[in-house]
PDB file of C-alpha atoms and ligand atoms in Angstrom:
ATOM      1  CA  UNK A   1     -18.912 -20.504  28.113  1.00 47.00           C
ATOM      2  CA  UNK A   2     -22.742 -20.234  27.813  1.00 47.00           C
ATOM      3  CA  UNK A   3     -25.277 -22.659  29.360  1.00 47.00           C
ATOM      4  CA  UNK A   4     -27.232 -23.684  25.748  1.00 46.00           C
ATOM      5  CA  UNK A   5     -29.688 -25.797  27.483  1.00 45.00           C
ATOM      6  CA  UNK A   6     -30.830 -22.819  29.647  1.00 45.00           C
ATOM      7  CA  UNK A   7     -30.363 -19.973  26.928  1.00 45.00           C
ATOM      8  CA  UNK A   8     -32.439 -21.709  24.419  1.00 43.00           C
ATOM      9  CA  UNK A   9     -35.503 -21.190  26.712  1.00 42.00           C
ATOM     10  CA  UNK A  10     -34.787 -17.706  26.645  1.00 42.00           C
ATOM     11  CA  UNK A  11     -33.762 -16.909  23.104  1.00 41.00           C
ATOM     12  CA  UNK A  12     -36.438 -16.111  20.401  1.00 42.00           C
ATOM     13  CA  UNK A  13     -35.064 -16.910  17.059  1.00 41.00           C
ATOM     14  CA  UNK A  14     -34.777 -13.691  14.977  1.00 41.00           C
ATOM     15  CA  UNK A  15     -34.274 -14.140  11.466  1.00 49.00           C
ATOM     16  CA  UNK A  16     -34.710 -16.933   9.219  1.00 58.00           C
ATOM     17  CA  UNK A  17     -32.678 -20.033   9.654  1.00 60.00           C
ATOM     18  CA  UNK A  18     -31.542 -19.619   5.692  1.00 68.00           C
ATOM     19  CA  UNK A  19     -29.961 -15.934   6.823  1.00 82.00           C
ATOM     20  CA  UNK A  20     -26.015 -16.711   6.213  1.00 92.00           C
ATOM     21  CA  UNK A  21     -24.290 -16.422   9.385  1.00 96.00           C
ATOM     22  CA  UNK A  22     -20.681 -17.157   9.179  1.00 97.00           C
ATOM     23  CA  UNK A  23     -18.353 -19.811   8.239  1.00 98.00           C
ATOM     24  CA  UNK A  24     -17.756 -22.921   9.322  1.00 98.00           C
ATOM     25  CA  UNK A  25     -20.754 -22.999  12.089  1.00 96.00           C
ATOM     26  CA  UNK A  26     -21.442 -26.223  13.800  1.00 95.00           C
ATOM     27  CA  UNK A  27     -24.637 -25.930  14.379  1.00 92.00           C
ATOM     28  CA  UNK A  28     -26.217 -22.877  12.720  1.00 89.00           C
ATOM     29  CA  UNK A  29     -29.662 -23.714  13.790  1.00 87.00           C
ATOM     30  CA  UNK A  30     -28.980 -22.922  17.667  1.00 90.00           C
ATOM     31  CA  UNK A  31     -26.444 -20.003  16.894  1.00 94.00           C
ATOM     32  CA  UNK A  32     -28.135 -17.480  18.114  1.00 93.00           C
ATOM     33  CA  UNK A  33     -28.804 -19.833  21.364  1.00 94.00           C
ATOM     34  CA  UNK A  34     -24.908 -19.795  21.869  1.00 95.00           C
ATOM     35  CA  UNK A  35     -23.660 -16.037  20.265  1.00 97.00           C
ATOM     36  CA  UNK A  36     -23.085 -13.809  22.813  1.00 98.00           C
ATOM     37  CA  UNK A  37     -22.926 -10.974  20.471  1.00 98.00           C
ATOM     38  CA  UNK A  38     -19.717  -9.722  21.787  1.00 98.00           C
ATOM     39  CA  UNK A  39     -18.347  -8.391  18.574  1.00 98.00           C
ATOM     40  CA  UNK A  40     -14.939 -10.319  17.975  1.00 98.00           C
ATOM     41  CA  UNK A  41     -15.748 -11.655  15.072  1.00 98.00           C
ATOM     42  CA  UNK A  42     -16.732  -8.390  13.283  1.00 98.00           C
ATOM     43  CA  UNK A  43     -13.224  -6.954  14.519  1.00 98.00           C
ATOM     44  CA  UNK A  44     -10.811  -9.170  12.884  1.00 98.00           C
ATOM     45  CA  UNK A  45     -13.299 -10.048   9.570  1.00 98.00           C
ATOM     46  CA  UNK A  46     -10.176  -9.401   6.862  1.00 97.00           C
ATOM     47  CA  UNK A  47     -12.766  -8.006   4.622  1.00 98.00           C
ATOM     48  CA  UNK A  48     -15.253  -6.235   7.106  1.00 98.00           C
ATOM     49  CA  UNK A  49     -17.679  -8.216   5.765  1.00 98.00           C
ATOM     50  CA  UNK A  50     -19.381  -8.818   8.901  1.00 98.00           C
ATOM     51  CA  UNK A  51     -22.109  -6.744   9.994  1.00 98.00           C
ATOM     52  CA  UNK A  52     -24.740  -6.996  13.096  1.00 97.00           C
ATOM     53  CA  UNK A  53     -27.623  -8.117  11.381  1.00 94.00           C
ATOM     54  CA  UNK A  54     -31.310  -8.890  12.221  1.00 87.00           C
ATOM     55  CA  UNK A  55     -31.539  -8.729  16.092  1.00 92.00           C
ATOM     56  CA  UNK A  56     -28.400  -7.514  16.853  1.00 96.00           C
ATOM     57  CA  UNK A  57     -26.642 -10.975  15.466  1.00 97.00           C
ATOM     58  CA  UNK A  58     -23.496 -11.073  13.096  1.00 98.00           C
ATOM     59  CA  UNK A  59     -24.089 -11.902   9.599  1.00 97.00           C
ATOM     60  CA  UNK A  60     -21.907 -11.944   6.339  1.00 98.00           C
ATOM     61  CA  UNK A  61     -22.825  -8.967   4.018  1.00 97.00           C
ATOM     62  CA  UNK A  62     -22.005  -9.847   0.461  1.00 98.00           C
ATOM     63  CA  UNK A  63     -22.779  -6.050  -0.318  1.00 97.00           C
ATOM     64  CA  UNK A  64     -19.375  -4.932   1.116  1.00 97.00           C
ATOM     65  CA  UNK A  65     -16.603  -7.200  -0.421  1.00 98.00           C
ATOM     66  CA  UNK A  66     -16.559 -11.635  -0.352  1.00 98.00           C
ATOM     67  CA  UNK A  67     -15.331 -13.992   2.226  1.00 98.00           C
ATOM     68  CA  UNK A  68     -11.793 -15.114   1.938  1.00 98.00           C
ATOM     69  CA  UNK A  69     -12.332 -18.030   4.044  1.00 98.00           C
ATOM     70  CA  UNK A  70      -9.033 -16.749   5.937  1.00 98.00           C
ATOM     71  CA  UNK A  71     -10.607 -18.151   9.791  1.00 98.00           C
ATOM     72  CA  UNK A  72     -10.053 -15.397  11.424  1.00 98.00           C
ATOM     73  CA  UNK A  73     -14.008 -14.939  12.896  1.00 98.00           C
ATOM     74  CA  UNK A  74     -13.738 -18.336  13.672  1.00 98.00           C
ATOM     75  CA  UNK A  75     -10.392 -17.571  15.855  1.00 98.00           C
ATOM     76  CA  UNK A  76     -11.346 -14.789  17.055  1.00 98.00           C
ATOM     77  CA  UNK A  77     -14.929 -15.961  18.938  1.00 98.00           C
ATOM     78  CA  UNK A  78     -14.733 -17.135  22.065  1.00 98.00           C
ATOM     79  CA  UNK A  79     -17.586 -19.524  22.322  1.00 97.00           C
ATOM     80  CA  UNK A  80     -17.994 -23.165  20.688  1.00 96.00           C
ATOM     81  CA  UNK A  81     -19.530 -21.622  17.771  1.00 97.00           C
ATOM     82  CA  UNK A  82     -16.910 -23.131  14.937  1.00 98.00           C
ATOM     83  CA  UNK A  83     -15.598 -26.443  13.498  1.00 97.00           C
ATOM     84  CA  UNK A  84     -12.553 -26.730  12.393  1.00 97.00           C
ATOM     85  CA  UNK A  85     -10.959 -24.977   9.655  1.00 97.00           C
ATOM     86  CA  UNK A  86     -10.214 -28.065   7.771  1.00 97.00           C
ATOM     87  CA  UNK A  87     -14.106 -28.908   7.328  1.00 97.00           C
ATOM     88  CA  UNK A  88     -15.792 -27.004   5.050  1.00 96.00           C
ATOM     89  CA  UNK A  89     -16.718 -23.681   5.660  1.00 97.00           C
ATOM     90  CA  UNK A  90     -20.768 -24.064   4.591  1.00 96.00           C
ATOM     91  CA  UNK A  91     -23.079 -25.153   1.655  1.00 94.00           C
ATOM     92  CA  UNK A  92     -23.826 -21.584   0.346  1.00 96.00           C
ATOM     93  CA  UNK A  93     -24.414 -21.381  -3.247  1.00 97.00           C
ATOM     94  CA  UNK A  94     -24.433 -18.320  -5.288  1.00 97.00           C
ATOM     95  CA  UNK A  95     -28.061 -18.191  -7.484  1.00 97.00           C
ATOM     96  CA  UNK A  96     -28.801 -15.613 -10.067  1.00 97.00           C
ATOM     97  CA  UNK A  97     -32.102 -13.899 -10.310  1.00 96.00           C
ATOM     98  CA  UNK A  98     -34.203 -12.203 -12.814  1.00 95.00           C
ATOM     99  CA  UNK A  99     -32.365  -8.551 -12.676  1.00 96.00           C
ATOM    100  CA  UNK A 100     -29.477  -9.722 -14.038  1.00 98.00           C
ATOM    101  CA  UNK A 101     -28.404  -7.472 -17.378  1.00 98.00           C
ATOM    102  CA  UNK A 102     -27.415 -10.198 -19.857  1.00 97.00           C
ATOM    103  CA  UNK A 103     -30.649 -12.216 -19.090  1.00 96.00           C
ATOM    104  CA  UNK A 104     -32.549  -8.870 -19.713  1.00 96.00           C
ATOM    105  CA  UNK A 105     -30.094  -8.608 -23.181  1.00 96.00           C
ATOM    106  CA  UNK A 106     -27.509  -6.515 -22.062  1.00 97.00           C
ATOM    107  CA  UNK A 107     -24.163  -7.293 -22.526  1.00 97.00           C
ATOM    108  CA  UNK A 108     -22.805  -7.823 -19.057  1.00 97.00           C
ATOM    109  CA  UNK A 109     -19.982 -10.475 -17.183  1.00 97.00           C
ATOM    110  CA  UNK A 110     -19.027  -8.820 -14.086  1.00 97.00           C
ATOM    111  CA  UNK A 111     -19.584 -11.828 -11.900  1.00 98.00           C
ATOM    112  CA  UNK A 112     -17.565 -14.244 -14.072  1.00 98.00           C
ATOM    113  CA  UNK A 113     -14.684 -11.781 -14.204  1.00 97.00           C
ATOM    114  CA  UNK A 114     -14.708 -12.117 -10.238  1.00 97.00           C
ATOM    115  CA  UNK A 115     -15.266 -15.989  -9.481  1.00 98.00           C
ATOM    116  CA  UNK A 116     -11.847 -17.486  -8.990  1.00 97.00           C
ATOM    117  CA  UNK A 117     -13.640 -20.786  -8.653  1.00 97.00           C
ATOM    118  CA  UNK A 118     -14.979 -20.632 -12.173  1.00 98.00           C
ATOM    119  CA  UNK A 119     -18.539 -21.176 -11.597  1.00 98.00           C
ATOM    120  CA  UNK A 120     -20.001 -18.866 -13.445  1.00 98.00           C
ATOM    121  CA  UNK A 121     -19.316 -19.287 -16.865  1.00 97.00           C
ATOM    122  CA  UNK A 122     -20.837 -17.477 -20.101  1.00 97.00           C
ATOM    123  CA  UNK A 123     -22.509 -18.873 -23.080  1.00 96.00           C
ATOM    124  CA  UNK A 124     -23.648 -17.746 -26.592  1.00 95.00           C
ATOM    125  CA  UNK A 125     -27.136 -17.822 -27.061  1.00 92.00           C
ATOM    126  CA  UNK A 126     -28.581 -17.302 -30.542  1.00 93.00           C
ATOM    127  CA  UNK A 127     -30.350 -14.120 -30.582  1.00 93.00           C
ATOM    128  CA  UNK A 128     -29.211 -13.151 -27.235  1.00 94.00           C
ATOM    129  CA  UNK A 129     -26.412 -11.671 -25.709  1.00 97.00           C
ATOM    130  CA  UNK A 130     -24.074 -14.370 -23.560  1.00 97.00           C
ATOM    131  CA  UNK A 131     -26.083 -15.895 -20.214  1.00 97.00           C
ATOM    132  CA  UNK A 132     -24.499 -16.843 -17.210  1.00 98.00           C
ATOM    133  CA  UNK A 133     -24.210 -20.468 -16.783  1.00 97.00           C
ATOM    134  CA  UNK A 134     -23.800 -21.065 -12.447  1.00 97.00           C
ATOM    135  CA  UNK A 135     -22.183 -24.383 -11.701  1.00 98.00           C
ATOM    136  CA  UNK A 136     -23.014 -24.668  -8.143  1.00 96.00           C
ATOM    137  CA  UNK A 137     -20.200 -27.683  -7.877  1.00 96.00           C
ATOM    138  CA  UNK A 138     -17.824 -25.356  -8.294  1.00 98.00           C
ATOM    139  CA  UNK A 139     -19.439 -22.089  -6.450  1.00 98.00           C
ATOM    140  CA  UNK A 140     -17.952 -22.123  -2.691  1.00 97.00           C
ATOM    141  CA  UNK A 141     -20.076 -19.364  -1.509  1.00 98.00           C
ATOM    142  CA  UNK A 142     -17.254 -16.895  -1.455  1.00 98.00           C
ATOM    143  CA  UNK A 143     -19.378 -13.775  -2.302  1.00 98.00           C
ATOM    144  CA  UNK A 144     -17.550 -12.407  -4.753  1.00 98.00           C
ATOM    145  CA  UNK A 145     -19.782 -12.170  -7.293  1.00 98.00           C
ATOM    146  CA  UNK A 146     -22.637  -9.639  -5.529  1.00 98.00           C
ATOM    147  CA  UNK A 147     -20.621  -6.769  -4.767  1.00 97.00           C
ATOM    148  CA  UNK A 148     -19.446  -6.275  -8.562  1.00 98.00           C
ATOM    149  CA  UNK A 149     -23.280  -7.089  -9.805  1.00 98.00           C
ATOM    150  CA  UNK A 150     -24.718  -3.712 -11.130  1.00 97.00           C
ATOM    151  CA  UNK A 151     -28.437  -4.830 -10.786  1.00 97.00           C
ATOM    152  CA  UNK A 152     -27.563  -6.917  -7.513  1.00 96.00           C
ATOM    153  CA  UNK A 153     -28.910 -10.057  -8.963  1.00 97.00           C
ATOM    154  CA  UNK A 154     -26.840 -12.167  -6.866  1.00 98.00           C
ATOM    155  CA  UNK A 155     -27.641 -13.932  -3.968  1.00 96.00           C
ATOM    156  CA  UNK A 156     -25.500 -16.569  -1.825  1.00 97.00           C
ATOM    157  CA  UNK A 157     -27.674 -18.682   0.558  1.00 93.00           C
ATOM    158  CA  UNK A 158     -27.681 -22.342   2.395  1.00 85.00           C
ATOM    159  CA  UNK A 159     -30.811 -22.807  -0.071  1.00 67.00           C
ATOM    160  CA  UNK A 160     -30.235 -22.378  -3.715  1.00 55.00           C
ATOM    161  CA  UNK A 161     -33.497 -21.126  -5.429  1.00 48.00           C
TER     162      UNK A 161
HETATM  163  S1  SF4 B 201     -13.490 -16.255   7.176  1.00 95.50           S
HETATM  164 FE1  SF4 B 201     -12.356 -14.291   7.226  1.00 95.50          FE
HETATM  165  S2  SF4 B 201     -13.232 -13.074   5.517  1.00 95.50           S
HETATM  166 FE2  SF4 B 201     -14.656 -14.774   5.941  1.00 95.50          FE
HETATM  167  S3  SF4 B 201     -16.176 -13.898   7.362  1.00 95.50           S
HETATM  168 FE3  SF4 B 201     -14.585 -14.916   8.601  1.00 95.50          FE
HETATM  169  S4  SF4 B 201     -13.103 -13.286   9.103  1.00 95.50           S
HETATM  170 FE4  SF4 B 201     -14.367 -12.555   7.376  1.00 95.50          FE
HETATM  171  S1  SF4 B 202     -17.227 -13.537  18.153  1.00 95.50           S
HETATM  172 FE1  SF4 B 202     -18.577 -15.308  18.407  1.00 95.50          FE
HETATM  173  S2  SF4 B 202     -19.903 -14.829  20.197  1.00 95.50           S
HETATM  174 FE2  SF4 B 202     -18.910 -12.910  19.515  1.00 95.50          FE
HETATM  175  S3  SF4 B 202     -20.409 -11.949  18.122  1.00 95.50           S
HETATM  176 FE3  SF4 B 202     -18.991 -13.175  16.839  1.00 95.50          FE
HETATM  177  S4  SF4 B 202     -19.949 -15.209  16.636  1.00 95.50           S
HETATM  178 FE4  SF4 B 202     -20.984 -14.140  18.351  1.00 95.50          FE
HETATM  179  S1  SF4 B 203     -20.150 -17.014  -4.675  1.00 95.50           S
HETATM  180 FE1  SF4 B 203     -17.915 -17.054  -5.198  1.00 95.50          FE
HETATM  181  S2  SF4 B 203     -17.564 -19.130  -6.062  1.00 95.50           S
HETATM  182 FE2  SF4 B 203     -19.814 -18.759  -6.071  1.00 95.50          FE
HETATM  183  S3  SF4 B 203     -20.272 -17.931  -8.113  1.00 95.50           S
HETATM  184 FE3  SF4 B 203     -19.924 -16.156  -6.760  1.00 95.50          FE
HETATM  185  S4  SF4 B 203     -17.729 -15.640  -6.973  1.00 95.50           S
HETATM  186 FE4  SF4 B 203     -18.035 -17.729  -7.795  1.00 95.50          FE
END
């Protein structure tokens, strides 16, 4: 167990509070107060998803596959880090940028094909090829969607742009 009163007066903050940590923090404002960054949770990630990101802290990286919410970061850290797995696992929302093929005209519906939650759905446009439609009700933040984007026009964050 770590002391958080007397780490936070020695921990600088190292990325920005929007970076996407992991699921189901409890306070992901002070976890980089509390990490330890012993590793754990990068060893038993299902999907390898988790990578050491800006200062040495884990992060999710959509890049390499999507989070199948399966706990086992959560079980594996030992510090106070996680709720339970029967809260939800975060607000992150999938947004769509600019890059994206069918917005530029070109016929493209990768990320629908992937979203098991249905949340991205296409729609005819006159004169244009379909455009994604995101419903972020529906988007869980899974991830599943950037790995399979060919321009990488997919982002999942706690802040949807
Ligand atoms: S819930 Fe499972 S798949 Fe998602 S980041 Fe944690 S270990 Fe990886
Ligand atoms: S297992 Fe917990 S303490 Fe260790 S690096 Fe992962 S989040 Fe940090
Ligand atoms: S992050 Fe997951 S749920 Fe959200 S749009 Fe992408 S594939 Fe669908």
């Amino acid at each position: 167990m770590v002391d958080l009163s007397r780490r936070r007066l020695f921990t600088r903050k190292t990325a920005s509070e929007d970076t996407l940590r992991l699921p189901w923090l409890n306070t992901p404002k002070f976890f980089t107060d509390l990490c330890t960054q012993c590793g754990e949770c990068l060893k038993a990630c299902e999907t390898q998803i988790i990578v050491k990101g800006d200062g040495g802290f884990p992060q999710v990286d959509f890049t390499i596959d999507e989070c199948t919410f399966c706990y086992q970061c959560a079980d594996a850290c030992p510090e106070p880090l996680f709720l339970s797995k029967q809260e939800a696992p975060w607000q992150a929302k999938a947004s769509i940028n600019e890059q994206c093929l069918a917005q530029r005209n070109v016929e493209c519906r990768s990320c629908s094909e992937m979203c098991e939650s249905v949340a991205i759905q296409f729609q005819l446009e006159v004169g244009r090829v379909a455009q994604p439609k995101l419903d972020t009700q529906l988007c869980n933040g899974c991830g599943a969607c950037v790995s399979v984007c060919p321009t990488l026009s997919i982002n999942v964050s706690n802040f949807v742009v």
